[in-house]
Structures are given as C-alpha cells and as structure tokens.
Amino acid sequence: MTENDLFHKLESNVRSYSNAFPAVFDVARGSEIWDSNGRRYLDFLAGCGSLNYGHNNPLFRRALIEYIERDGIAHSLDLHTSAKQRFLEIFNRRILQPRELDYVVQFPGPTGTNAVEAALKIARKISGRSNVISFTNGFHGATAGALAATGSRYMRSAAGMPLTGVTPMPYDGYLGGDQSTVDYLEKVIVDQSSGVDLPAAVIVEVVQGEGGINVASDGWLKQLRELCTAHNILMIVDDIQAGCGRTGTFFSFEKSSVTPDIVTLSKSLSGYGLPFAVTLMKRSLDVWQPGEHNGTFRGNNHAFVTAATAIENYWSTEEFSAQVETKGAHLGQRLQDLVRQYSPDVVESRGRGLMRGLAFESTANAAAVSADAFGRGLILERSGARDEVLKFLPPLTVSPSEMDEALDIVDASIGSVLGMSPLSKNIRPAVPEALVASV
C-alpha cells in the first residue's frame, strides 16, 4: 500500500487541501516545505495564514523546547500559570496599550470558530437581542453559530439543519459602483417594516480571506462603526485570518481608525501553528459569569510561550510592520503586472499587505494555474465564491528572492495554461529538483 493509498483508505473524505496538493510533506523551514521524496516547495498557503512567521521559526522553537525541558505546565484549563501571565503582560504592553485598546482577553477553545462563537454569545447576552448582521462572502467558521454567519452555500449546506439568528447584508462593493451598502443596512435597521430585527451585533472581516480577498474601504468601515454606535449595535471584527500582521499592521482595522467592540484572533496568534484563539472585548462588555463559555483546551500553555515570544520579537518596534508593507507593495505590483499581461483572462489583483488575490474570469483556469504551480514547486490555494481567486498568503518573513521565485512560477503557470508568453524569463520546469541535501 502506498502512502497516498493509506490516507485514502483510513482518512475521511472531508479532507480538502490534500486533494489539491497530493504529496506527503515531511520537513519545513521558513517559507519552504519538503515532501517525503525530498522535493522542495515554496509554501504560500502557510497553514491558511497560521504561519505568519514561517515554519519552525527558530526563536519560537528554542523558547518552546526550553519550556518543555523544564517541565513547564502544558495543560491548565483556565488556571493561572506563569506562561499565561507572560503572554498577557507582553500582549498588553506591546499590542493593546500602544493602540489604546482597553480590551479584556477571553480564552475560549483554541480554534477561530470558538472565538467567534464566544463573540456572538456575549453580544447577544449583553443586548438581549438575538439577530446578528453578517456580510456576503464572509467566512467565520464551521460550527453552527459561526456557520450561520458564513456566506458560502457549500459550507452552509453541510450543517443539515436550519442556520438561524443571522441576517446577511451586502459587503462593501458587493452591489458595484459607488453605492454604499451601509446606507442599505441603515435603511433596513431603521425601517420598522423591513423584516430585519434590530441586531445585537454586526460581524465583519476587514479583508475577506475565504470570500476572495475582498477589502473593505476605510470609509465603509468608518460608516459601519458610526451606524453601530448610533443604534447601540456591537461591532465585531473577525481578525482570525487578516490579523497578527497579515495586512501590515497587527490588527487589520488599525488604518481605518475604527475601534471594534469585540475582536476575534486565532491562526497566527501562537506564531508556531499551535491551536490558540482569543476573544477581545471592551472592558465594559465583560458580563460573563464564571464558566458560561468554557472549554477543556483553553489553557494551551505551549501556545502562550510561542505567542509571547512572537510578539516580543516582532512587535516591539515598527520595523517588522514596515517590512510587511514593503513586501506587500512589491507583491501587489507584480500581481498587477500579471493582470496587465494576461487580461481579460486574469481580471484583477486584490488585497492588502501580504494578503493578496489574483482573480480569474474562469474558475477552471484558476484551478489549472494552481495545479501547474504546484507541479513547479509552489503551494497556492484558491478562494472566492467560485474558487476563482488565487490566494497569496506567504509567511510574513518570506525573503524577497523567495517572493520573486514564487511569482515567476505563477507567471510561468498562467502563461502555460493560457498558451501565452510569460513576463518572466525565469521559468522553472514542472518537476522541481529534489533538494534533500539542503534540508
């Protein structure tokens, strides 16, 4: 029985990423990952944004090994531990205080969807209202409450039950033109006959990851914030994929100068791919009674260790943020060059920072380019309502040479799929060399 036969026989059909990238991966470092045959790939999936600081970051690895070797607490429920103490102190000093955010930190279960569930529950508890406003193309998780706020019909259909308590509204730009969809939202909230109940909260992604790398404008976010304040509606920002520096600033909403009432974080919060999530809320909103939202694994001390190390080493100054901005600008420019080269088959470049997308007219072409790029040594997933958007989520620590290598591969793959000449002359063959010796 081959390795892939084993997975097909014993693992559930629910797996997805392995269908698109059929290899058995073995070793990873930084932006690179090697399969069990020694073949090297550039990883621009990066744990779907869970590895912002790269695979096996040596700073985090060293801190974690030292903690484990001294028999540091691994599991603690919500007991006080020295690891949690250090995380809270550093997170407050390096992240919250410089941004003048008076949030308390809730540790729900260790997944992003659990952080969203906690946010929705506290909003409903505070307001006494049940309805929540979500937005088209949003993705907030696969558990029932978070799934109700998720737009994907494919994902929703798996629930096997009615998904209630959430009203979808059009995201920024969804209706095209200059029409503000917040104006429409305000109309249905104010109109007593709209059929939309006054919501407890709105939940929004500043950059929609799974929805196709759609970016909300600063003006739209400010208008949404003003609407929420005027009608006593809580504003929840889901920063699970777009947070932890992905857009250039630690939180995706910083440049818009809005302050959400509640923020959810997960994915790259631990920095090392360890399960970890928090729900941040304004101090006045913390009306939980003890144990009202709990979970066995909300005390992942190994994640506290790596998260504190990540924040202390990367967010003590503005340097790392500036580097992400510079790399993001370069990525955006090169993607725009590809749009010009391959239009109208390649429709547009989208995104912010190192969270970017390349939208195709044809889903089939987007799929073919992703598959061809994988054959050339690049892992690049798709998103969007039709899976028509190539999604670029490189580690934020990616080097300029790795960035250009990946973009040359994309260029070659698009040219190959469309039967056109690529912009770059650096064309990698479809079967990369084995680089076992360099690992």
mmCIF file of N, CA and C in Angstrom, residues 123-241:
data_model
loop_
_atom_site.group_PDB
_atom_site.id
_atom_site.type_symbol
_atom_site.label_atom_id
_atom_site.label_comp_id
_atom_site.label_asym_id
_atom_site.label_seq_id
_atom_site.Cartn_x
_atom_site.Cartn_y
_atom_site.Cartn_z
ATOM 1 N N ALA A 123 -22.328 39.092 22.700
ATOM 2 C CA ALA A 123 -23.101 40.189 22.107
ATOM 3 C C ALA A 123 -24.597 40.003 22.364
ATOM 4 N N ARG A 124 -25.072 38.783 22.209
ATOM 5 C CA ARG A 124 -26.496 38.501 22.449
ATOM 6 C C ARG A 124 -26.836 38.615 23.929
ATOM 7 N N LYS A 125 -25.934 38.186 24.783
ATOM 8 C CA LYS A 125 -26.146 38.257 26.226
ATOM 9 C C LYS A 125 -26.253 39.710 26.688
ATOM 10 N N ILE A 126 -25.372 40.541 26.174
ATOM 11 C CA ILE A 126 -25.349 41.957 26.579
ATOM 12 C C ILE A 126 -26.595 42.691 26.109
ATOM 13 N N SER A 127 -26.963 42.479 24.847
ATOM 14 C CA SER A 127 -28.036 43.269 24.236
ATOM 15 C C SER A 127 -29.426 42.717 24.510
ATOM 16 N N GLY A 128 -29.503 41.423 24.787
ATOM 17 C CA GLY A 128 -30.820 40.802 24.908
ATOM 18 C C GLY A 128 -31.492 40.597 23.569
ATOM 19 N N ARG A 129 -30.746 40.827 22.487
ATOM 20 C CA ARG A 129 -31.281 40.623 21.136
ATOM 21 C C ARG A 129 -30.584 39.421 20.505
ATOM 22 N N SER A 130 -31.249 38.774 19.570
ATOM 23 C CA SER A 130 -30.686 37.548 19.000
ATOM 24 C C SER A 130 -30.122 37.726 17.599
ATOM 25 N N ASN A 131 -30.633 38.680 16.835
ATOM 26 C CA ASN A 131 -30.201 38.804 15.442
ATOM 27 C C ASN A 131 -28.787 39.366 15.346
ATOM 28 N N VAL A 132 -28.027 38.873 14.388
ATOM 29 C CA VAL A 132 -26.682 39.370 14.084
ATOM 30 C C VAL A 132 -26.609 39.636 12.585
ATOM 31 N N ILE A 133 -25.956 40.702 12.205
ATOM 32 C CA ILE A 133 -25.735 41.026 10.795
ATOM 33 C C ILE A 133 -24.378 40.484 10.363
ATOM 34 N N SER A 134 -24.367 39.700 9.297
ATOM 35 C CA SER A 134 -23.119 39.261 8.668
ATOM 36 C C SER A 134 -23.087 39.831 7.257
ATOM 37 N N PHE A 135 -22.048 39.499 6.494
ATOM 38 C CA PHE A 135 -21.902 40.079 5.164
ATOM 39 C C PHE A 135 -21.631 39.020 4.106
ATOM 40 N N THR A 136 -22.076 39.302 2.911
ATOM 41 C CA THR A 136 -21.868 38.406 1.780
ATOM 42 C C THR A 136 -20.390 38.067 1.628
ATOM 43 N N ASN A 137 -20.129 36.810 1.282
ATOM 44 C CA ASN A 137 -18.780 36.282 1.091
ATOM 45 C C ASN A 137 -17.965 36.178 2.374
ATOM 46 N N GLY A 138 -18.607 36.404 3.517
ATOM 47 C CA GLY A 138 -17.896 36.273 4.779
ATOM 48 C C GLY A 138 -17.692 34.815 5.155
ATOM 49 N N PHE A 139 -16.641 34.567 5.918
ATOM 50 C CA PHE A 139 -16.410 33.229 6.475
ATOM 51 C C PHE A 139 -15.999 33.399 7.930
ATOM 52 N N HIS A 140 -16.719 32.695 8.828
ATOM 53 C CA HIS A 140 -16.454 32.862 10.258
ATOM 54 C C HIS A 140 -16.291 31.553 11.007
ATOM 55 N N GLY A 141 -16.390 30.413 10.313
ATOM 56 C CA GLY A 141 -16.172 29.140 10.978
ATOM 57 C C GLY A 141 -17.197 28.109 10.581
ATOM 58 N N ALA A 142 -17.005 26.880 11.055
ATOM 59 C CA ALA A 142 -17.833 25.760 10.625
ATOM 60 C C ALA A 142 -18.697 25.167 11.731
ATOM 61 N N THR A 143 -18.666 25.747 12.944
ATOM 62 C CA THR A 143 -19.621 25.334 13.967
ATOM 63 C C THR A 143 -20.910 26.106 13.764
ATOM 64 N N ALA A 144 -22.012 25.637 14.350
ATOM 65 C CA ALA A 144 -23.344 26.090 13.941
ATOM 66 C C ALA A 144 -23.534 27.608 14.024
ATOM 67 N N GLY A 145 -23.134 28.225 15.129
ATOM 68 C CA GLY A 145 -23.341 29.661 15.255
ATOM 69 C C GLY A 145 -22.506 30.457 14.281
ATOM 70 N N ALA A 146 -21.218 30.102 14.175
ATOM 71 C CA ALA A 146 -20.329 30.791 13.236
ATOM 72 C C ALA A 146 -20.713 30.493 11.791
ATOM 73 N N LEU A 147 -21.182 29.277 11.534
ATOM 74 C CA LEU A 147 -21.586 28.903 10.181
ATOM 75 C C LEU A 147 -22.809 29.690 9.733
ATOM 76 N N ALA A 148 -23.680 30.017 10.669
ATOM 77 C CA ALA A 148 -24.855 30.826 10.329
ATOM 78 C C ALA A 148 -24.444 32.200 9.802
ATOM 79 N N ALA A 149 -23.265 32.672 10.218
ATOM 80 C CA ALA A 149 -22.762 33.970 9.761
ATOM 81 C C ALA A 149 -21.857 33.853 8.547
ATOM 82 N N THR A 150 -21.685 32.638 8.032
ATOM 83 C CA THR A 150 -20.820 32.379 6.875
ATOM 84 C C THR A 150 -21.644 32.375 5.596
ATOM 85 N N GLY A 151 -21.093 32.955 4.538
ATOM 86 C CA GLY A 151 -21.860 33.121 3.311
ATOM 87 C C GLY A 151 -21.901 31.914 2.397
ATOM 88 N N SER A 152 -20.879 31.090 2.404
ATOM 89 C CA SER A 152 -20.750 30.016 1.434
ATOM 90 C C SER A 152 -21.908 29.026 1.491
ATOM 91 N N ARG A 153 -22.623 28.906 0.391
ATOM 92 C CA ARG A 153 -23.733 27.953 0.318
ATOM 93 C C ARG A 153 -23.234 26.526 0.472
ATOM 94 N N TYR A 154 -22.052 26.245 -0.076
ATOM 95 C CA TYR A 154 -21.461 24.918 0.026
ATOM 96 C C TYR A 154 -21.203 24.554 1.485
ATOM 97 N N MET A 155 -20.591 25.471 2.231
ATOM 98 C CA MET A 155 -20.304 25.208 3.634
ATOM 99 C C MET A 155 -21.582 25.112 4.450
ATOM 100 N N ARG A 156 -22.521 25.990 4.190
ATOM 101 C CA ARG A 156 -23.772 26.012 4.952
ATOM 102 C C ARG A 156 -24.584 24.742 4.751
ATOM 103 N N SER A 157 -24.532 24.186 3.548
ATOM 104 C CA SER A 157 -25.357 23.018 3.240
ATOM 105 C C SER A 157 -24.954 21.793 4.052
ATOM 106 N N ALA A 158 -23.731 21.779 4.566
ATOM 107 C CA ALA A 158 -23.269 20.631 5.338
ATOM 108 C C ALA A 158 -23.847 20.595 6.750
ATOM 109 N N ALA A 159 -24.491 21.670 7.172
ATOM 110 C CA ALA A 159 -24.991 21.740 8.548
ATOM 111 C C ALA A 159 -26.109 20.735 8.809
ATOM 112 N N GLY A 160 -26.948 20.485 7.803
ATOM 113 C CA GLY A 160 -28.038 19.547 7.977
ATOM 114 C C GLY A 160 -29.143 20.051 8.872
ATOM 115 N N MET A 161 -29.191 21.355 9.091
ATOM 116 C CA MET A 161 -30.211 21.956 9.951
ATOM 117 C C MET A 161 -30.350 23.422 9.577
ATOM 118 N N PRO A 162 -31.471 24.047 9.946
ATOM 119 C CA PRO A 162 -31.607 25.484 9.659
ATOM 120 C C PRO A 162 -30.546 26.282 10.408
ATOM 121 N N LEU A 163 -29.945 27.228 9.727
ATOM 122 C CA LEU A 163 -28.971 28.124 10.341
ATOM 123 C C LEU A 163 -29.650 29.467 10.554
ATOM 124 N N THR A 164 -29.915 29.798 11.778
ATOM 125 C CA THR A 164 -30.755 30.942 12.097
ATOM 126 C C THR A 164 -30.009 31.962 12.952
ATOM 127 N N GLY A 165 -30.668 33.097 13.165
ATOM 128 C CA GLY A 165 -30.144 34.115 14.054
ATOM 129 C C GLY A 165 -29.215 35.102 13.393
ATOM 130 N N VAL A 166 -29.027 34.983 12.082
ATOM 131 C CA VAL A 166 -28.121 35.878 11.360
ATOM 132 C C VAL A 166 -28.782 36.347 10.083
ATOM 133 N N THR A 167 -28.655 37.639 9.792
ATOM 134 C CA THR A 167 -29.176 38.222 8.551
ATOM 135 C C THR A 167 -28.015 38.687 7.690
ATOM 136 N N PRO A 168 -27.864 38.139 6.479
ATOM 137 C CA PRO A 168 -26.755 38.575 5.611
ATOM 138 C C PRO A 168 -27.066 39.900 4.932
ATOM 139 N N MET A 169 -26.036 40.726 4.828
ATOM 140 C CA MET A 169 -26.143 42.015 4.150
ATOM 141 C C MET A 169 -24.985 42.140 3.157
ATOM 142 N N PRO A 170 -25.125 42.997 2.134
ATOM 143 C CA PRO A 170 -24.060 43.136 1.135
ATOM 144 C C PRO A 170 -22.807 43.806 1.700
ATOM 145 N N TYR A 171 -21.667 43.209 1.408
ATOM 146 C CA TYR A 171 -20.357 43.727 1.818
ATOM 147 C C TYR A 171 -20.015 44.950 0.971
ATOM 148 N N ASP A 172 -18.991 45.642 1.369
ATOM 149 C CA ASP A 172 -18.536 46.813 0.623
ATOM 150 C C ASP A 172 -18.233 46.435 -0.826
ATOM 151 N N GLY A 173 -18.852 47.138 -1.786
ATOM 152 C CA GLY A 173 -18.628 46.902 -3.199
ATOM 153 C C GLY A 173 -19.457 45.784 -3.798
ATOM 154 N N TYR A 174 -20.231 45.092 -2.990
ATOM 155 C CA TYR A 174 -20.974 43.933 -3.485
ATOM 156 C C TYR A 174 -21.984 44.323 -4.561
ATOM 157 N N LEU A 175 -22.561 45.520 -4.442
ATOM 158 C CA LEU A 175 -23.559 45.978 -5.410
ATOM 159 C C LEU A 175 -22.940 46.763 -6.555
ATOM 160 N N GLY A 176 -21.613 46.915 -6.536
ATOM 161 C CA GLY A 176 -20.939 47.626 -7.611
ATOM 162 C C GLY A 176 -21.088 49.131 -7.493
ATOM 163 N N GLY A 177 -20.326 49.839 -8.294
ATOM 164 C CA GLY A 177 -20.434 51.296 -8.349
ATOM 165 C C GLY A 177 -20.038 51.951 -7.042
ATOM 166 N N ASP A 178 -20.605 53.136 -6.826
ATOM 167 C CA ASP A 178 -20.278 53.923 -5.641
ATOM 168 C C ASP A 178 -21.331 53.803 -4.546
ATOM 169 N N GLN A 179 -22.273 52.906 -4.716
ATOM 170 C CA GLN A 179 -23.350 52.772 -3.745
ATOM 171 C C GLN A 179 -22.824 52.179 -2.443
ATOM 172 N N SER A 180 -23.069 52.882 -1.328
ATOM 173 C CA SER A 180 -22.634 52.385 -0.033
ATOM 174 C C SER A 180 -23.642 51.369 0.492
ATOM 175 N N THR A 181 -23.168 50.168 0.755
ATOM 176 C CA THR A 181 -24.079 49.155 1.278
ATOM 177 C C THR A 181 -24.434 49.406 2.742
ATOM 178 N N VAL A 182 -23.662 50.269 3.426
ATOM 179 C CA VAL A 182 -24.038 50.639 4.789
ATOM 180 C C VAL A 182 -25.321 51.469 4.768
ATOM 181 N N ASP A 183 -25.510 52.267 3.721
ATOM 182 C CA ASP A 183 -26.761 53.024 3.593
ATOM 183 C C ASP A 183 -27.953 52.068 3.549
ATOM 184 N N TYR A 184 -27.800 50.980 2.803
ATOM 185 C CA TYR A 184 -28.875 49.992 2.725
ATOM 186 C C TYR A 184 -29.099 49.333 4.079
ATOM 187 N N LEU A 185 -28.006 48.968 4.753
ATOM 188 C CA LEU A 185 -28.124 48.354 6.070
ATOM 189 C C LEU A 185 -28.844 49.290 7.039
ATOM 190 N N GLU A 186 -28.489 50.550 7.015
ATOM 191 C CA GLU A 186 -29.158 51.505 7.902
ATOM 192 C C GLU A 186 -30.643 51.606 7.578
ATOM 193 N N LYS A 187 -30.978 51.572 6.298
ATOM 194 C CA LYS A 187 -32.377 51.663 5.889
ATOM 195 C C LYS A 187 -33.195 50.520 6.478
ATOM 196 N N VAL A 188 -32.677 49.287 6.384
ATOM 197 C CA VAL A 188 -33.457 48.143 6.875
ATOM 198 C C VAL A 188 -33.486 48.096 8.393
ATOM 199 N N ILE A 189 -32.472 48.674 9.052
ATOM 200 C CA ILE A 189 -32.490 48.721 10.513
ATOM 201 C C ILE A 189 -33.503 49.741 11.018
ATOM 202 N N VAL A 190 -33.558 50.879 10.362
ATOM 203 C CA VAL A 190 -34.460 51.948 10.792
ATOM 204 C C VAL A 190 -35.901 51.662 10.406
ATOM 205 N N ASP A 191 -36.115 51.039 9.256
ATOM 206 C CA ASP A 191 -37.461 50.772 8.760
ATOM 207 C C ASP A 191 -38.135 49.690 9.613
ATOM 208 N N GLN A 192 -39.204 50.045 10.258
ATOM 209 C CA GLN A 192 -39.910 49.110 11.135
ATOM 210 C C GLN A 192 -40.593 47.981 10.364
ATOM 211 N N SER A 193 -40.700 48.116 9.066
ATOM 212 C CA SER A 193 -41.364 47.083 8.256
ATOM 213 C C SER A 193 -40.392 46.361 7.319
ATOM 214 N N SER A 194 -39.084 46.448 7.584
ATOM 215 C CA SER A 194 -38.099 45.816 6.700
ATOM 216 C C SER A 194 -38.047 44.302 6.875
ATOM 217 N N GLY A 195 -38.548 43.812 7.998
ATOM 218 C CA GLY A 195 -38.450 42.388 8.282
ATOM 219 C C GLY A 195 -37.135 41.984 8.911
ATOM 220 N N VAL A 196 -36.247 42.958 9.156
ATOM 221 C CA VAL A 196 -34.956 42.689 9.785
ATOM 222 C C VAL A 196 -35.013 43.173 11.230
ATOM 223 N N ASP A 197 -34.835 42.262 12.157
ATOM 224 C CA ASP A 197 -34.856 42.615 13.576
ATOM 225 C C ASP A 197 -33.609 43.419 13.944
ATOM 226 N N LEU A 198 -33.778 44.347 14.866
ATOM 227 C CA LEU A 198 -32.644 45.126 15.344
ATOM 228 C C LEU A 198 -31.570 44.172 15.852
ATOM 229 N N PRO A 199 -30.360 44.245 15.302
ATOM 230 C CA PRO A 199 -29.340 43.243 15.647
ATOM 231 C C PRO A 199 -28.625 43.537 16.957
ATOM 232 N N ALA A 200 -28.107 42.464 17.539
ATOM 233 C CA ALA A 200 -27.219 42.599 18.684
ATOM 234 C C ALA A 200 -25.847 43.079 18.238
ATOM 235 N N ALA A 201 -25.437 42.638 17.046
ATOM 236 C CA ALA A 201 -24.083 42.926 16.577
ATOM 237 C C ALA A 201 -24.014 42.800 15.070
ATOM 238 N N VAL A 202 -22.961 43.368 14.509
ATOM 239 C CA VAL A 202 -22.540 43.040 13.145
ATOM 240 C C VAL A 202 -21.183 42.372 13.266
ATOM 241 N N ILE A 203 -20.915 41.400 12.409
ATOM 242 C CA ILE A 203 -19.613 40.741 12.376
ATOM 243 C C ILE A 203 -19.044 40.889 10.978
ATOM 244 N N VAL A 204 -17.783 41.333 10.898
ATOM 245 C CA VAL A 204 -17.215 41.711 9.608
ATOM 246 C C VAL A 204 -15.727 41.383 9.565
ATOM 247 N N GLU A 205 -15.251 40.988 8.396
ATOM 248 C CA GLU A 205 -13.823 40.856 8.119
ATOM 249 C C GLU A 205 -13.376 42.090 7.339
ATOM 250 N N VAL A 206 -12.299 42.702 7.770
ATOM 251 C CA VAL A 206 -11.763 43.862 7.049
ATOM 252 C C VAL A 206 -11.242 43.435 5.682
ATOM 253 N N VAL A 207 -10.604 42.278 5.624
ATOM 254 C CA VAL A 207 -10.238 41.640 4.360
ATOM 255 C C VAL A 207 -10.820 40.231 4.397
ATOM 256 N N GLN A 208 -11.685 39.917 3.457
ATOM 257 C CA GLN A 208 -12.320 38.605 3.431
ATOM 258 C C GLN A 208 -11.373 37.593 2.788
ATOM 259 N N GLY A 209 -10.931 36.616 3.581
ATOM 260 C CA GLY A 209 -9.997 35.633 3.074
ATOM 261 C C GLY A 209 -10.646 34.586 2.192
ATOM 262 N N GLU A 210 -11.504 33.772 2.784
ATOM 263 C CA GLU A 210 -12.148 32.704 2.024
ATOM 264 C C GLU A 210 -13.100 33.263 0.973
ATOM 265 N N GLY A 211 -13.588 34.462 1.167
ATOM 266 C CA GLY A 211 -14.542 35.060 0.237
ATOM 267 C C GLY A 211 -13.927 35.616 -1.031
ATOM 268 N N GLY A 212 -12.580 35.614 -1.129
ATOM 269 C CA GLY A 212 -11.951 36.064 -2.367
ATOM 270 C C GLY A 212 -11.037 37.256 -2.235
ATOM 271 N N ILE A 213 -10.518 37.534 -1.033
ATOM 272 C CA ILE A 213 -9.605 38.659 -0.780
ATOM 273 C C ILE A 213 -10.281 39.981 -1.138
ATOM 274 N N ASN A 214 -11.484 40.167 -0.620
ATOM 275 C CA ASN A 214 -12.218 41.418 -0.785
ATOM 276 C C ASN A 214 -11.862 42.347 0.365
ATOM 277 N N VAL A 215 -11.550 43.596 0.062
ATOM 278 C CA VAL A 215 -11.081 44.554 1.055
ATOM 279 C C VAL A 215 -12.140 45.619 1.299
ATOM 280 N N ALA A 216 -12.502 45.804 2.559
ATOM 281 C CA ALA A 216 -13.421 46.884 2.918
ATOM 282 C C ALA A 216 -12.651 48.202 2.956
ATOM 283 N N SER A 217 -13.212 49.235 2.372
ATOM 284 C CA SER A 217 -12.551 50.537 2.375
ATOM 285 C C SER A 217 -12.609 51.149 3.770
ATOM 286 N N ASP A 218 -11.662 52.052 4.041
ATOM 287 C CA ASP A 218 -11.652 52.737 5.328
ATOM 288 C C ASP A 218 -12.942 53.520 5.543
ATOM 289 N N GLY A 219 -13.420 54.162 4.482
ATOM 290 C CA GLY A 219 -14.645 54.944 4.600
ATOM 291 C C GLY A 219 -15.850 54.081 4.938
ATOM 292 N N TRP A 220 -15.921 52.913 4.333
ATOM 293 C CA TRP A 220 -17.036 51.990 4.594
ATOM 294 C C TRP A 220 -16.998 51.511 6.036
ATOM 295 N N LEU A 221 -15.801 51.172 6.523
ATOM 296 C CA LEU A 221 -15.668 50.710 7.906
ATOM 297 C C LEU A 221 -16.030 51.805 8.899
ATOM 298 N N LYS A 222 -15.611 53.034 8.614
ATOM 299 C CA LYS A 222 -15.975 54.149 9.499
ATOM 300 C C LYS A 222 -17.480 54.360 9.520
ATOM 301 N N GLN A 223 -18.113 54.276 8.365
ATOM 302 C CA GLN A 223 -19.560 54.442 8.287
ATOM 303 C C GLN A 223 -20.268 53.315 9.051
ATOM 304 N N LEU A 224 -19.739 52.095 8.942
ATOM 305 C CA LEU A 224 -20.319 50.970 9.669
ATOM 306 C C LEU A 224 -20.164 51.176 11.170
ATOM 307 N N ARG A 225 -19.003 51.654 11.595
ATOM 308 C CA ARG A 225 -18.769 51.927 13.015
ATOM 309 C C ARG A 225 -19.756 52.974 13.533
ATOM 310 N N GLU A 226 -19.961 54.033 12.759
ATOM 311 C CA GLU A 226 -20.894 55.091 13.158
ATOM 312 C C GLU A 226 -22.323 54.576 13.249
ATOM 313 N N LEU A 227 -22.688 53.711 12.315
ATOM 314 C CA LEU A 227 -24.035 53.128 12.336
ATOM 315 C C LEU A 227 -24.224 52.278 13.593
ATOM 316 N N CYS A 228 -23.234 51.461 13.913
ATOM 317 C CA CYS A 228 -23.330 50.614 15.100
ATOM 318 C C CYS A 228 -23.462 51.454 16.371
ATOM 319 N N THR A 229 -22.657 52.502 16.461
ATOM 320 C CA THR A 229 -22.707 53.365 17.637
ATOM 321 C C THR A 229 -24.075 54.048 17.761
ATOM 322 N N ALA A 230 -24.595 54.532 16.632
ATOM 323 C CA ALA A 230 -25.872 55.257 16.651
ATOM 324 C C ALA A 230 -27.039 54.376 17.084
ATOM 325 N N HIS A 231 -26.970 53.094 16.796
ATOM 326 C CA HIS A 231 -28.102 52.209 17.079
ATOM 327 C C HIS A 231 -27.794 51.183 18.172
ATOM 328 N N ASN A 232 -26.720 51.436 18.934
ATOM 329 C CA ASN A 232 -26.368 50.570 20.069
ATOM 330 C C ASN A 232 -26.195 49.115 19.625
ATOM 331 N N ILE A 233 -25.461 48.950 18.524
ATOM 332 C CA ILE A 233 -25.157 47.632 17.970
ATOM 333 C C ILE A 233 -23.661 47.385 18.163
ATOM 334 N N LEU A 234 -23.288 46.222 18.623
ATOM 335 C CA LEU A 234 -21.870 45.923 18.821
ATOM 336 C C LEU A 234 -21.209 45.597 17.481
ATOM 337 N N MET A 235 -19.991 46.083 17.311
ATOM 338 C CA MET A 235 -19.215 45.813 16.104
ATOM 339 C C MET A 235 -18.152 44.767 16.419
ATOM 340 N N ILE A 236 -18.263 43.613 15.765
ATOM 341 C CA ILE A 236 -17.298 42.531 15.924
ATOM 342 C C ILE A 236 -16.425 42.479 14.673
ATOM 343 N N VAL A 237 -15.120 42.572 14.835
ATOM 344 C CA VAL A 237 -14.195 42.371 13.721
ATOM 345 C C VAL A 237 -13.576 40.984 13.868
ATOM 346 N N ASP A 238 -13.795 40.151 12.867
ATOM 347 C CA ASP A 238 -13.182 38.830 12.796
ATOM 348 C C ASP A 238 -11.808 38.993 12.153
ATOM 349 N N ASP A 239 -10.778 38.977 12.986
ATOM 350 C CA ASP A 239 -9.406 39.181 12.517
ATOM 351 C C ASP A 239 -8.606 37.881 12.565
ATOM 352 N N ILE A 240 -9.307 36.775 12.438
ATOM 353 C CA ILE A 240 -8.659 35.477 12.579
ATOM 354 C C ILE A 240 -7.645 35.230 11.473
ATOM 355 N N GLN A 241 -7.991 35.567 10.238
ATOM 356 C CA GLN A 241 -7.045 35.376 9.135
ATOM 357 C C GLN A 241 -6.291 36.658 8.791
#
